[in-house]
Each structure stands twice: as C-alpha cells, then as structure tokens.
Backbone as CSV, one residue per row, in Angstrom:
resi,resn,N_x,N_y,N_z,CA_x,CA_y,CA_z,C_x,C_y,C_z
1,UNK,31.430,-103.332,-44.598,30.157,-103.625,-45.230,29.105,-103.806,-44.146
2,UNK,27.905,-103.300,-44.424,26.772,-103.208,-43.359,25.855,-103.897,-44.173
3,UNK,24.626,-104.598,-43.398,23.465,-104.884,-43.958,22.685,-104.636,-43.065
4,UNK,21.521,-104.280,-42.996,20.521,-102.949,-42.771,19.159,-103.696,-43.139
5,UNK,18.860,-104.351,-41.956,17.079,-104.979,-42.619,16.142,-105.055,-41.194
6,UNK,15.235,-105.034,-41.958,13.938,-105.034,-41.118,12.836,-104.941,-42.172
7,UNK,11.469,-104.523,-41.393,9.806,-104.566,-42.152,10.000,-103.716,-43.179
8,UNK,9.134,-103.183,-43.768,8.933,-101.737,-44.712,8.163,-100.721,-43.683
9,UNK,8.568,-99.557,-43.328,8.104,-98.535,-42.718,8.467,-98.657,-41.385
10,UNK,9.817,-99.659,-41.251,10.520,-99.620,-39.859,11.191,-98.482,-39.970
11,UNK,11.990,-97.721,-40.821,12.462,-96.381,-40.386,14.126,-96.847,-40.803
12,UNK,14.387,-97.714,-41.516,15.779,-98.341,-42.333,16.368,-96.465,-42.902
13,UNK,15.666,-96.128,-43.941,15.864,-94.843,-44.575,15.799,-93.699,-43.830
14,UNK,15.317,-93.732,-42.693,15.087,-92.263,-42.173,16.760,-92.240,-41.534
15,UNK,16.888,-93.910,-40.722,18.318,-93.983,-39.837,19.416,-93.680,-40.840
16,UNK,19.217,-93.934,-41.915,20.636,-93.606,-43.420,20.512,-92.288,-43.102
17,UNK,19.666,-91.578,-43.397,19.303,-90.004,-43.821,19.933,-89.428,-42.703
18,UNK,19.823,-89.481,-41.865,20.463,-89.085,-40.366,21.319,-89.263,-39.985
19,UNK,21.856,-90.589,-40.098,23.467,-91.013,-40.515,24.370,-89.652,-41.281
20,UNK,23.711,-89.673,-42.462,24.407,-88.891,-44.032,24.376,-87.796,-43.760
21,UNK,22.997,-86.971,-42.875,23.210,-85.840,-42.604,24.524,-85.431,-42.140
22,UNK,24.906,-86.118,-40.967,25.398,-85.695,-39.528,27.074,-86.144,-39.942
23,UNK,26.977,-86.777,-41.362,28.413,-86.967,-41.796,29.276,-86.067,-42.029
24,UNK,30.945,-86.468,-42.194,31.619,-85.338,-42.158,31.608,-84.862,-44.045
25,UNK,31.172,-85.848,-44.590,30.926,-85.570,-45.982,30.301,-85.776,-46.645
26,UNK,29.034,-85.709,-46.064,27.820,-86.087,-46.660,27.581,-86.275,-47.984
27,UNK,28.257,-85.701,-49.199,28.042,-85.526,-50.392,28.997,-86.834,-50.950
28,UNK,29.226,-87.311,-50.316,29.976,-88.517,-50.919,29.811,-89.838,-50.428
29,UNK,28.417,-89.786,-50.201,27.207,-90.918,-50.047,26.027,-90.916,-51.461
30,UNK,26.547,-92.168,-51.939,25.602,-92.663,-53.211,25.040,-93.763,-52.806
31,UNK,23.546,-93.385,-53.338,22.482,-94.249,-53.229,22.439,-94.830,-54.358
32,UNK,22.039,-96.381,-54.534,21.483,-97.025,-55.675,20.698,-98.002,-55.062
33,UNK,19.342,-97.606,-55.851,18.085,-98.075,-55.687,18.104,-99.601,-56.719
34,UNK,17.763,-100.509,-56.125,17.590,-101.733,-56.893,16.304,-101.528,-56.711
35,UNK,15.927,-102.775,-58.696,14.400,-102.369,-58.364,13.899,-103.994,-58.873
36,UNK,12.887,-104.521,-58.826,12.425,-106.080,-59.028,12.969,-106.268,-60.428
37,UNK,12.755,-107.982,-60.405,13.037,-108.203,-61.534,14.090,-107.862,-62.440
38,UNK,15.207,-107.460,-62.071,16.017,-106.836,-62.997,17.528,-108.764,-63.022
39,UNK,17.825,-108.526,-64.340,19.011,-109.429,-64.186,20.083,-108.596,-63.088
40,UNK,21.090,-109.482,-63.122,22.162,-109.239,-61.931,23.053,-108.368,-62.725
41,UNK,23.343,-108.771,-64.242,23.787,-108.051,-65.289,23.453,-106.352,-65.422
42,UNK,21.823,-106.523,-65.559,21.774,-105.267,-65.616,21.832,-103.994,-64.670
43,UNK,21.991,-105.288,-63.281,22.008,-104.115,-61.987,23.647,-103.536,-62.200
44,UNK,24.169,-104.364,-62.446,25.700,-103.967,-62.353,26.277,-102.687,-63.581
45,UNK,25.603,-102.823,-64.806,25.402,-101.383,-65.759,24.937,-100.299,-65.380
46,UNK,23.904,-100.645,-64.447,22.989,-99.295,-63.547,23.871,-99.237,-62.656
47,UNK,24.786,-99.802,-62.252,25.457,-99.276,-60.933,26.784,-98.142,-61.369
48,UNK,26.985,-99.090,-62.462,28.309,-98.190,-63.270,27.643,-97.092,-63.741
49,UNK,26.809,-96.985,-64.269,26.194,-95.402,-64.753,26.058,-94.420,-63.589
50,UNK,25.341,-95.248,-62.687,25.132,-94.157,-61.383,26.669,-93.829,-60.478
51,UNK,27.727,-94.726,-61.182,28.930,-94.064,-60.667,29.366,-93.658,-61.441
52,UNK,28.733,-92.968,-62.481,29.756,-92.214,-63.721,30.372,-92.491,-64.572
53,UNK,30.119,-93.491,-64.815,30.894,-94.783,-66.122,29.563,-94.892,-67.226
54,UNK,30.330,-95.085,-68.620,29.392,-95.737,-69.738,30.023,-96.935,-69.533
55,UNK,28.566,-97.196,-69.711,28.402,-99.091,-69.536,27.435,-99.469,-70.553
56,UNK,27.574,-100.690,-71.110,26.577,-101.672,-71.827,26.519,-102.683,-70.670
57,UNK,24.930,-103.483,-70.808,24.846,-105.005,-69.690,26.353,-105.655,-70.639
58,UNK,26.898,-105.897,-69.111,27.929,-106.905,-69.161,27.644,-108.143,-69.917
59,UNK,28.656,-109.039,-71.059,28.359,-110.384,-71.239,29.076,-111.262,-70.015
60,UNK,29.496,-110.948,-69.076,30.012,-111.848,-67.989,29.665,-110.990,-66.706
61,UNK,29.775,-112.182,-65.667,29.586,-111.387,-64.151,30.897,-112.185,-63.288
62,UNK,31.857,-111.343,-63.780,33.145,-111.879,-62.948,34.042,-111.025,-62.360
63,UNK,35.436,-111.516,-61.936,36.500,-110.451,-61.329,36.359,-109.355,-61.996
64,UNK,37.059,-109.324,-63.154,36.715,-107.693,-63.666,35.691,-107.007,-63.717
65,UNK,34.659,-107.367,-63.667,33.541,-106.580,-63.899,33.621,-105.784,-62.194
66,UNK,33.566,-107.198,-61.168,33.861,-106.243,-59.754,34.890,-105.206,-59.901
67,UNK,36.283,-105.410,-60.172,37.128,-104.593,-60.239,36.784,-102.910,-60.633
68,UNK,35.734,-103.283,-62.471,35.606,-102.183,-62.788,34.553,-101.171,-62.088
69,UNK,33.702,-102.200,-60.445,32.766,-101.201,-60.069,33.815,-100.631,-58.724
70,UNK,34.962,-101.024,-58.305,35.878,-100.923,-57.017,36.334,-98.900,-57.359
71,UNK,37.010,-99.868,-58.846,37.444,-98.066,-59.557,36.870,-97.250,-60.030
72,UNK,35.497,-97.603,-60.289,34.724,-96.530,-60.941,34.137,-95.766,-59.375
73,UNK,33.955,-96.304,-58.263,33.544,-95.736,-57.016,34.915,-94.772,-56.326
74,UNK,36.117,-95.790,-56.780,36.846,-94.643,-56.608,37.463,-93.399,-56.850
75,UNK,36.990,-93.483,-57.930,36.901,-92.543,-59.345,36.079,-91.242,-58.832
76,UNK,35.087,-92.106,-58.224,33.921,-90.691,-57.876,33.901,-90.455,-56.834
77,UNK,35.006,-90.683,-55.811,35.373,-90.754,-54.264,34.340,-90.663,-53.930
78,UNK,33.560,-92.135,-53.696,32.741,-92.618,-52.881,32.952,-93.090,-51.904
79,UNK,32.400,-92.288,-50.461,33.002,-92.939,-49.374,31.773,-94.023,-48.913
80,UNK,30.201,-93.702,-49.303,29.949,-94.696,-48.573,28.311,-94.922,-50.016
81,UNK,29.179,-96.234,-50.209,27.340,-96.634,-51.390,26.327,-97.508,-50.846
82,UNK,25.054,-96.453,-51.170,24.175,-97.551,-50.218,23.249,-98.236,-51.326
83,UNK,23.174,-99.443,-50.968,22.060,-99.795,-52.346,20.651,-100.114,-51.574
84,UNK,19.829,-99.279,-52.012,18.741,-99.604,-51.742,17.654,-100.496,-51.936
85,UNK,16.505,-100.891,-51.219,15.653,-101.829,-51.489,16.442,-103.091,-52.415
86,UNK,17.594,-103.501,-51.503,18.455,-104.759,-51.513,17.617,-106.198,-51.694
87,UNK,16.566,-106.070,-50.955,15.584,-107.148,-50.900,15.561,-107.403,-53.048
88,UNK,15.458,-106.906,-53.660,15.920,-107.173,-54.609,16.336,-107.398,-55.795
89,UNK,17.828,-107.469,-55.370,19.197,-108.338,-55.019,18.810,-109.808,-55.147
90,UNK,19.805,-110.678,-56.017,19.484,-112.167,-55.619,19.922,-112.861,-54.304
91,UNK,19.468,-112.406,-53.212,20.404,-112.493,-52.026,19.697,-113.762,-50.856
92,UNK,18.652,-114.652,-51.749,18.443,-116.050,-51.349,19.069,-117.032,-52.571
93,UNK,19.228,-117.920,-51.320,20.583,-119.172,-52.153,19.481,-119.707,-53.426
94,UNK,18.206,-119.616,-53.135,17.497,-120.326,-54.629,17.872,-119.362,-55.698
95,UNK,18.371,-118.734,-56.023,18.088,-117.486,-57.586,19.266,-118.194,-58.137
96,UNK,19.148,-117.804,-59.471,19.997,-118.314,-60.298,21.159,-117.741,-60.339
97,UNK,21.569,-116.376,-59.723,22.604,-115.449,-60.198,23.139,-115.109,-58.291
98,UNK,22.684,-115.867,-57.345,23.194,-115.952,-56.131,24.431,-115.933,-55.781
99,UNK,25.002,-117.192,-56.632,26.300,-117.523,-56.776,27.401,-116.163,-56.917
100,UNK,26.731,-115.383,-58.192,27.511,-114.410,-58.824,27.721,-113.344,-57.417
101,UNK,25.946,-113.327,-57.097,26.401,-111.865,-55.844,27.067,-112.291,-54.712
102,UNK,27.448,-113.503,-54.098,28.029,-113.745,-53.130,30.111,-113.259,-54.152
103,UNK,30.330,-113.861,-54.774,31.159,-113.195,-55.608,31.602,-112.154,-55.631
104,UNK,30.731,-111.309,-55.704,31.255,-109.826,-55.617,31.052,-109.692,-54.565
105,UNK,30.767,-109.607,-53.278,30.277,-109.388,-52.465,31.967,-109.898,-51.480
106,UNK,32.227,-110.994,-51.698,33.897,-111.272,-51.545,34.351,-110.593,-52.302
107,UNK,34.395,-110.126,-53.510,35.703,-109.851,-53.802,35.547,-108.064,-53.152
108,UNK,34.445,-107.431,-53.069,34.435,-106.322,-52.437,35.079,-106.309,-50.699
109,UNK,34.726,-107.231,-50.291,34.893,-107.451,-49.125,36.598,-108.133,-48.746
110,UNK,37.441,-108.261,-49.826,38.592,-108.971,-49.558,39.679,-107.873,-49.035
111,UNK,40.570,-108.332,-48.582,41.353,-107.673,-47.686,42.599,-106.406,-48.993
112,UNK,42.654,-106.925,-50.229,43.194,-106.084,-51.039,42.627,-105.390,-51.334
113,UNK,41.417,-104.917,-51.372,40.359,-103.964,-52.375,39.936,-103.116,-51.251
114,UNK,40.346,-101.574,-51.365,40.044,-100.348,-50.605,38.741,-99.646,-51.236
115,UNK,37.500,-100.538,-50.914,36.255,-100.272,-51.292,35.467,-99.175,-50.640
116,UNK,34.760,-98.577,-50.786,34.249,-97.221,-50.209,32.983,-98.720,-49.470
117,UNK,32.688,-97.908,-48.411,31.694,-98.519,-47.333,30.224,-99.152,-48.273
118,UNK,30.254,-100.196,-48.074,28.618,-100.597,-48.646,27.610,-100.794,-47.891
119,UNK,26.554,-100.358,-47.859,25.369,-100.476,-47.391,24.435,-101.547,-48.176
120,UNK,23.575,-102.667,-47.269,23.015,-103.017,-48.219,21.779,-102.429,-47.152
121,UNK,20.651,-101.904,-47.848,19.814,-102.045,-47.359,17.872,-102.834,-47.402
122,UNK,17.717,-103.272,-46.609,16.790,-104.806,-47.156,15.564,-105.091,-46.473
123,UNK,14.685,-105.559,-46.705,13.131,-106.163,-45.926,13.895,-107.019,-45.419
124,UNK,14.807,-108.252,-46.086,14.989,-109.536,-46.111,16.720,-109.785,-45.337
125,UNK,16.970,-110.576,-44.251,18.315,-110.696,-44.146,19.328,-111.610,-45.360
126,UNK,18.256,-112.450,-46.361,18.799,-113.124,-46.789,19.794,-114.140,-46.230
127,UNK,20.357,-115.351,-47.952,21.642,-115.778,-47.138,22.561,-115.156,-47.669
128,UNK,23.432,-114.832,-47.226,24.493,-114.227,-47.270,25.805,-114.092,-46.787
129,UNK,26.229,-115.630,-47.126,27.356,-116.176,-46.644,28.432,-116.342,-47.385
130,UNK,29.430,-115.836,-47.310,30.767,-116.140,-48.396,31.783,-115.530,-47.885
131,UNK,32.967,-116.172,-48.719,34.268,-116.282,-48.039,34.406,-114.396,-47.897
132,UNK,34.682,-113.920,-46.162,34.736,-112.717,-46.045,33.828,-111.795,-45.572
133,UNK,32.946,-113.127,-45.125,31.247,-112.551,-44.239,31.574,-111.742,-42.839
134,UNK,32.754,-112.661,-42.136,32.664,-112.184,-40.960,32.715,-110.791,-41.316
135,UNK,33.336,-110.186,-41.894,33.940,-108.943,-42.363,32.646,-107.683,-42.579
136,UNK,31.447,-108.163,-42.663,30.213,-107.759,-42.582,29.626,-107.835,-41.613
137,UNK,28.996,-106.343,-41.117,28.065,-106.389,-39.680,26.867,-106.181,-39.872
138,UNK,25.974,-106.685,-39.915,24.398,-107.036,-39.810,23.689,-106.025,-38.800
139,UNK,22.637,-105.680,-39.258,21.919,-104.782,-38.225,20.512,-104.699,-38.355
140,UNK,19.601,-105.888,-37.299,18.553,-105.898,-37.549,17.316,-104.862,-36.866
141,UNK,16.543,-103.824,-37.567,15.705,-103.351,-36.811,14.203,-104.088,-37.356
142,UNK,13.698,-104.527,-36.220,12.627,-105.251,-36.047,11.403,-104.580,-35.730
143,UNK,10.220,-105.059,-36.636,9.087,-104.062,-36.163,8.410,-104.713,-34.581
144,UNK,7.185,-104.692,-34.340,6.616,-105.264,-33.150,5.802,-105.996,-33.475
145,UNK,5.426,-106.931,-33.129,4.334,-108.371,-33.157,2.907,-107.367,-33.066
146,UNK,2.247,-107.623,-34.428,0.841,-107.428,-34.413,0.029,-106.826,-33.279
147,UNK,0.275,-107.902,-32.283,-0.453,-107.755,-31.152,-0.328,-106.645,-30.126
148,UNK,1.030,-106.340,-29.830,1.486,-104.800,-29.732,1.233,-103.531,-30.268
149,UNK,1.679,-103.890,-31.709,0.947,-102.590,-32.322,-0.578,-102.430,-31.847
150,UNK,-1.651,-103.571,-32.105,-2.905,-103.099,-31.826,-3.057,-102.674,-30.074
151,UNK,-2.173,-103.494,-29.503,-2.594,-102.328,-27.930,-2.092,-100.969,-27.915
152,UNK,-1.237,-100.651,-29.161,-0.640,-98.925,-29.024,-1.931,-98.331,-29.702
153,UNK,-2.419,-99.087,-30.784,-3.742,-97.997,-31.401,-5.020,-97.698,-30.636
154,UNK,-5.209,-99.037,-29.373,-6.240,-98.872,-28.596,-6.193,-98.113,-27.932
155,UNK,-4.558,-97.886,-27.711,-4.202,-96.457,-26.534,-4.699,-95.690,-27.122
156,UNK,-4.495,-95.373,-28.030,-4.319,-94.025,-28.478,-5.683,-93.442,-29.485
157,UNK,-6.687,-94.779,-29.535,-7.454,-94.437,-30.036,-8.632,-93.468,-29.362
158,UNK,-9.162,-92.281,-30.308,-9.745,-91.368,-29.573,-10.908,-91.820,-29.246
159,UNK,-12.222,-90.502,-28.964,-13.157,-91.145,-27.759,-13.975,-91.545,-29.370
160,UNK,-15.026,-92.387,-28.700,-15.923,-93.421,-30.105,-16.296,-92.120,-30.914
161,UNK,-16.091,-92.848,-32.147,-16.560,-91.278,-33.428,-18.071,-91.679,-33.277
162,UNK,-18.877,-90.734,-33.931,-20.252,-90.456,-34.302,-20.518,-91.060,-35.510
163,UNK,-19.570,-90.958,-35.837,-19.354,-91.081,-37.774,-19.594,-92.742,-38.096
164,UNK,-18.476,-93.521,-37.399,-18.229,-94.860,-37.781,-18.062,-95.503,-37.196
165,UNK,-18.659,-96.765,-37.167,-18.527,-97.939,-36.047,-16.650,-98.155,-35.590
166,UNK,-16.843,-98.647,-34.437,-15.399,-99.187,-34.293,-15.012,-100.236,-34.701
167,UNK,-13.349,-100.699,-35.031,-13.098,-101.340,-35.994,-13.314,-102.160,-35.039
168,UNK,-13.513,-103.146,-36.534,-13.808,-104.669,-35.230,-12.401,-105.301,-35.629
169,UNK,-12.051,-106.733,-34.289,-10.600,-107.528,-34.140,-10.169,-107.549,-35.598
170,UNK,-10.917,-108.237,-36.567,-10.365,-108.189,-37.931,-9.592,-107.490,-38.722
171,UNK,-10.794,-106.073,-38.520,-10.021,-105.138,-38.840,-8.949,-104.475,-38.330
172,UNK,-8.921,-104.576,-37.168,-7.688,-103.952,-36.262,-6.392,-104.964,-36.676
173,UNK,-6.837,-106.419,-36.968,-5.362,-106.999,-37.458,-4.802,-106.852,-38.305
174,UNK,-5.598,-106.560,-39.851,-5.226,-106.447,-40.741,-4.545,-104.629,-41.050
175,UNK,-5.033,-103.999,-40.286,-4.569,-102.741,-39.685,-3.125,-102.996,-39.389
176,UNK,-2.832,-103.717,-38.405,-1.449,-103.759,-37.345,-0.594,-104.467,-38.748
177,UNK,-1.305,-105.260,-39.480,-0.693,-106.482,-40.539,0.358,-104.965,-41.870
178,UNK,-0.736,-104.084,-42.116,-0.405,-102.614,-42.908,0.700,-102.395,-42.383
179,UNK,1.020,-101.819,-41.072,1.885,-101.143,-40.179,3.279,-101.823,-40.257
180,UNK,2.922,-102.827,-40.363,4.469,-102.892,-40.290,5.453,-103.285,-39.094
181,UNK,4.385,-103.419,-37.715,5.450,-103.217,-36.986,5.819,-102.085,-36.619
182,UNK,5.948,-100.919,-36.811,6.116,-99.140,-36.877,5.432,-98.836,-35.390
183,UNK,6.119,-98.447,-34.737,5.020,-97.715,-33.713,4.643,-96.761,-33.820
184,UNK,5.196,-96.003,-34.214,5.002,-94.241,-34.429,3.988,-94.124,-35.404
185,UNK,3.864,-95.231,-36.710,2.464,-95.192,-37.355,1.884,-95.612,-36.926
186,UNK,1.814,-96.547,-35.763,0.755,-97.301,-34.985,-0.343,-95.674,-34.353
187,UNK,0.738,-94.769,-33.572,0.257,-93.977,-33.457,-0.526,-92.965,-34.240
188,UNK,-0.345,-92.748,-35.192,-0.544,-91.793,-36.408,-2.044,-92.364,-36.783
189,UNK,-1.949,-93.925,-37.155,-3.219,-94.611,-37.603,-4.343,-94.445,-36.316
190,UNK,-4.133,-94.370,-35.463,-4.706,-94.096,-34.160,-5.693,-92.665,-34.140
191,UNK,-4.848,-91.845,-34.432,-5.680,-90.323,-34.147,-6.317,-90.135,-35.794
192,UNK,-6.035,-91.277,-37.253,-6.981,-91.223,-38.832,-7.917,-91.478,-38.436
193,UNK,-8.138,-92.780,-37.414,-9.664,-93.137,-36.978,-10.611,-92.243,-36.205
194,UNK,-10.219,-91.091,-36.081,-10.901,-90.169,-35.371,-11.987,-89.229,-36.556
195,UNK,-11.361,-89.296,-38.080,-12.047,-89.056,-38.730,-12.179,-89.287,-40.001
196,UNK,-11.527,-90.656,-40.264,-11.688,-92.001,-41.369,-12.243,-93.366,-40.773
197,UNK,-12.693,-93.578,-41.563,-13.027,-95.204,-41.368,-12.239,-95.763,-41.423
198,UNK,-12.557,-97.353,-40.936,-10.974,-98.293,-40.445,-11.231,-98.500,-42.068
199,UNK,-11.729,-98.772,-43.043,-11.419,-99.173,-44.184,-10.687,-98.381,-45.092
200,UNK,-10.798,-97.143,-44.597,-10.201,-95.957,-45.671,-8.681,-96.013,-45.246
201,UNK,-8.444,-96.520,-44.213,-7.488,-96.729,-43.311,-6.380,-97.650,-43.780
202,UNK,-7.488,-98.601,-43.692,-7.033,-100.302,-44.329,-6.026,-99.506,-45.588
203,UNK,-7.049,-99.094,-46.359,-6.909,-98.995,-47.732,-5.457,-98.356,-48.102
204,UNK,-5.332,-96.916,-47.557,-4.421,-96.168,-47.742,-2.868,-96.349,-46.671
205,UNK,-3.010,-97.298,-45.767,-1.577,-98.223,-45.428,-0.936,-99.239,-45.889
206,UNK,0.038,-99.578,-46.266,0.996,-98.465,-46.094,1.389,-98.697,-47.820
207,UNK,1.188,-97.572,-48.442,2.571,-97.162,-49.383,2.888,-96.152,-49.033
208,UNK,3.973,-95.594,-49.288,4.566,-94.942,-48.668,4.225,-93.142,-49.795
209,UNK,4.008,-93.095,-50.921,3.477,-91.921,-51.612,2.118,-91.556,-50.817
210,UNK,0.868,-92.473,-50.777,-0.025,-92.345,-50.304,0.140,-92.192,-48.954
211,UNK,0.434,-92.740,-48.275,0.788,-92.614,-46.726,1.137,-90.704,-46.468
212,UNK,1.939,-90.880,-47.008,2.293,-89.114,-47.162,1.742,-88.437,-47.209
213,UNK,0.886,-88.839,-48.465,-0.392,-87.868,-48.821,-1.793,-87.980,-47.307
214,UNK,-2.027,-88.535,-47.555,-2.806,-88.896,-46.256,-2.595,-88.722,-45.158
215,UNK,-1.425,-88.889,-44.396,-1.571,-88.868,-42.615,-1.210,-87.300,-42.748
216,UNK,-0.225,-86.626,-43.572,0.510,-85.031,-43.868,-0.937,-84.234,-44.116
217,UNK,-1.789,-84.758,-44.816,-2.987,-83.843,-44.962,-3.754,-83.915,-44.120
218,UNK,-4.211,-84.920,-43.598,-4.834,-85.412,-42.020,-4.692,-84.820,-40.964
219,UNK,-3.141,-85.196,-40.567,-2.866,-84.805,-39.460,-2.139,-83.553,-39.127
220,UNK,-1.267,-83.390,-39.793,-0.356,-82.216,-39.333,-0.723,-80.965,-38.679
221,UNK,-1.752,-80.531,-39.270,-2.559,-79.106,-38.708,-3.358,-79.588,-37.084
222,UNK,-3.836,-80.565,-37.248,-4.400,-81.532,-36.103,-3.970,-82.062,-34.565
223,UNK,-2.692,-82.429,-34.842,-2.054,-82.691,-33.688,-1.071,-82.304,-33.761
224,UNK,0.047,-82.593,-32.560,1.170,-82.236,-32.050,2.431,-83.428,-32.225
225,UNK,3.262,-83.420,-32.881,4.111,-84.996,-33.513,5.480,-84.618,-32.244
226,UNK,6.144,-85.806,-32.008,7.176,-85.782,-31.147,7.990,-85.739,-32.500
227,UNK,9.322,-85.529,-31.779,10.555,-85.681,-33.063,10.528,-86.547,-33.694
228,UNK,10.611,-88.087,-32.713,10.310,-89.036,-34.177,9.980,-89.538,-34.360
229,UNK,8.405,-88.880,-34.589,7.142,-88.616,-35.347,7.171,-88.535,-36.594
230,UNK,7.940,-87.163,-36.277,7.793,-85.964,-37.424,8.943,-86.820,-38.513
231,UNK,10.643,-86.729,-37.791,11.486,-87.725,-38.150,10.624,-89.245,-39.416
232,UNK,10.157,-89.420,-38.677,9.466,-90.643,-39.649,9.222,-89.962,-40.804
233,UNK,7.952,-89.069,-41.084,7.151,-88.632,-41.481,7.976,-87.857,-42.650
234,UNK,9.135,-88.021,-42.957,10.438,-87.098,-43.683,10.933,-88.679,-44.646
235,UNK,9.835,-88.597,-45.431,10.426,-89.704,-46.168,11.169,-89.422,-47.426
C-alpha cells in the first residue's frame, strides 16, 4: 500500500501516468476517483461497480463488505487500484466514518489477504494509523514555499510589457498562493505575463480544465517546453 500526497498541481497524476505507462501491464491499473461529500457507504458501492460487481449502498461497513471488495479486485485481476483525490476519503481522525476506513484499510493491509497494490492518492497526509501501517509507504512530494516560486517567476519574467503594469508584491503572492508550489507552472505563469495581465492570471490559476485551456492556447505555439514541461502539461 502507497500513499501519494502533496499540493494540487504538484504532478501526483502525471508520476501515476508514467508509472502505468512504463508497466509491465498497464491495463490492469484501476483508477477510482473519490469525490466530496460522499458517505463511506456509498464510496464502497462505487468501488464495487467500478470493479465489476452490482452493488446497492451497503447497510453495514464491516469484514465482509472488505472481503467482498478483496474478491471483486481479484475477480478483475487488478494488479494495482489507485483511488484518486483520496483527500476525500474520511482520512482525518475527526469524521464520523474514520474508524470504518482505518478498518479496511487493516483488513486490506493484513498479512492473509493477497490484495492487488493500493494507491491512495491525496492533497492531505491525513491520520492514518492502524493496526498494519507499518506495512504502508508514504511518499511525500512537496511543492516550494511561496517565496521561491515568486523568485522563479521574476526569473523568468519577460522584459516590462507595454500593455500592463507589473504585478505588484500582492499580486505576485497570491499568484505563487494559485501555483501550488509547481515550478514548472511557476515557469509557464512567467512567460502568460508577457501577454495577460497578472489578474487574468490570478483568475485562470489553477483549475486544472482552465489551466489547459489557457497556458495550451497561450503558449504552445510561443515557446519552447522542456520534457517536464510538456510532461506536466499532459493532464
């Protein structure tokens, strides 16, 4: 079992994708996307569907129910499930249904159960402690302190536009605050200001649909991207 966290637009998904590529069986890597707000119940019906099982939400969250997600993955020789945007997951000790995921989370993790590889992947390290943790390896990628990012955009920022004042400290923080931490968008946001305003800027960092739309229409014809640049930019 892996857990997989850092910022949003640290590059968590691009490192899976590249992983999965370069696997010897790539096709037997399943993703499941968690999404807010959902009971713990109903993640566990969505999980069984996306492994090929009819399911109703469970009236319990116990041994069997783990059991029936162990065999239904093996069912669909899953070698490696990644669940996505884990963040959430009830995976701080305040939620009401914490209890339950540390639960499965042992009983997946126990020394009888030949579970296909789990990925969690997360903003948040959470807590995530239970009998069978050691048994889980953690892997934090960390973005860069604000203050970094804004000395990579000053690098890289081009000569003063005609167009628009330069951003002032404010704006440059709340800029670096968008980013994420990301260097490679640090860079990217660097050569928008050459012919956006820092607000249009502001505005359109970071989601990640828009982001796409924007720096891909922006830039691509424009400049020259290193591998992983471009790598990023393959969302």
């Amino acid at each position: 079992m892996l857990l997989l966290y850092g910022p949003p637009g640290i590059g968590k998904r691009e490192l899976l994708l590249e992983s999965q590529r370069v696997a010897s069986q790539p096709k037997s890597w399943v993703r499941f996307r968690c999404v807010p707000q959902s009971r713990l119940e109903e993640v566990f019906a969505q999980l069984l569907v996306r492994l090929g099982e009819n399911a109703e939400v469970p009236k319990e969250i116990d041994s069997q129910l783990f059991s029936r997600v162990v065999d239904a993955a093996k069912r669909s020789r899953v070698n490696v499930l990644i669940f996505e945007d884990a963040h959430f997951l009830p995976i701080f000790r305040d939620h009401q249904d914490h209890a339950h995921l540390l639960a499965f989370l042992a009983h997946i993790c126990g020394p009888t159960h030949s579970m296909p590889k789990v990925i969690f992947v997360s903003n948040h390290k959470g807590h995530l402690q239970f009998s069978g943790s050691h048994r889980m390896d953690v892997f934090h990628l960390p973005g860069l302190e604000a203050e970094y990012v804004i000395e990579i955009i000053q690098e890289h920022l081009p000569a003063p536009s005609t167009k628009y004042e330069p951003p002032s400290v404010d704006e440059m923080s709340t800029l670096a605050k968008k980013i994420h931490g990301h260097p490679f968008m640090a860079k990217l946001a660097a050569v928008v200001l050459e012919e956006s305003s820092i607000e249009e800027v502001i505005e359109k960092l970071y989601s990640r649909v828009e982001t796409k739309e924007f720096v891909l229409g922006r830039l691509l014809n424009g400049i020259s991207l290193t591998s992983d640049e471009r790598s990023f930019l393959q969302f």
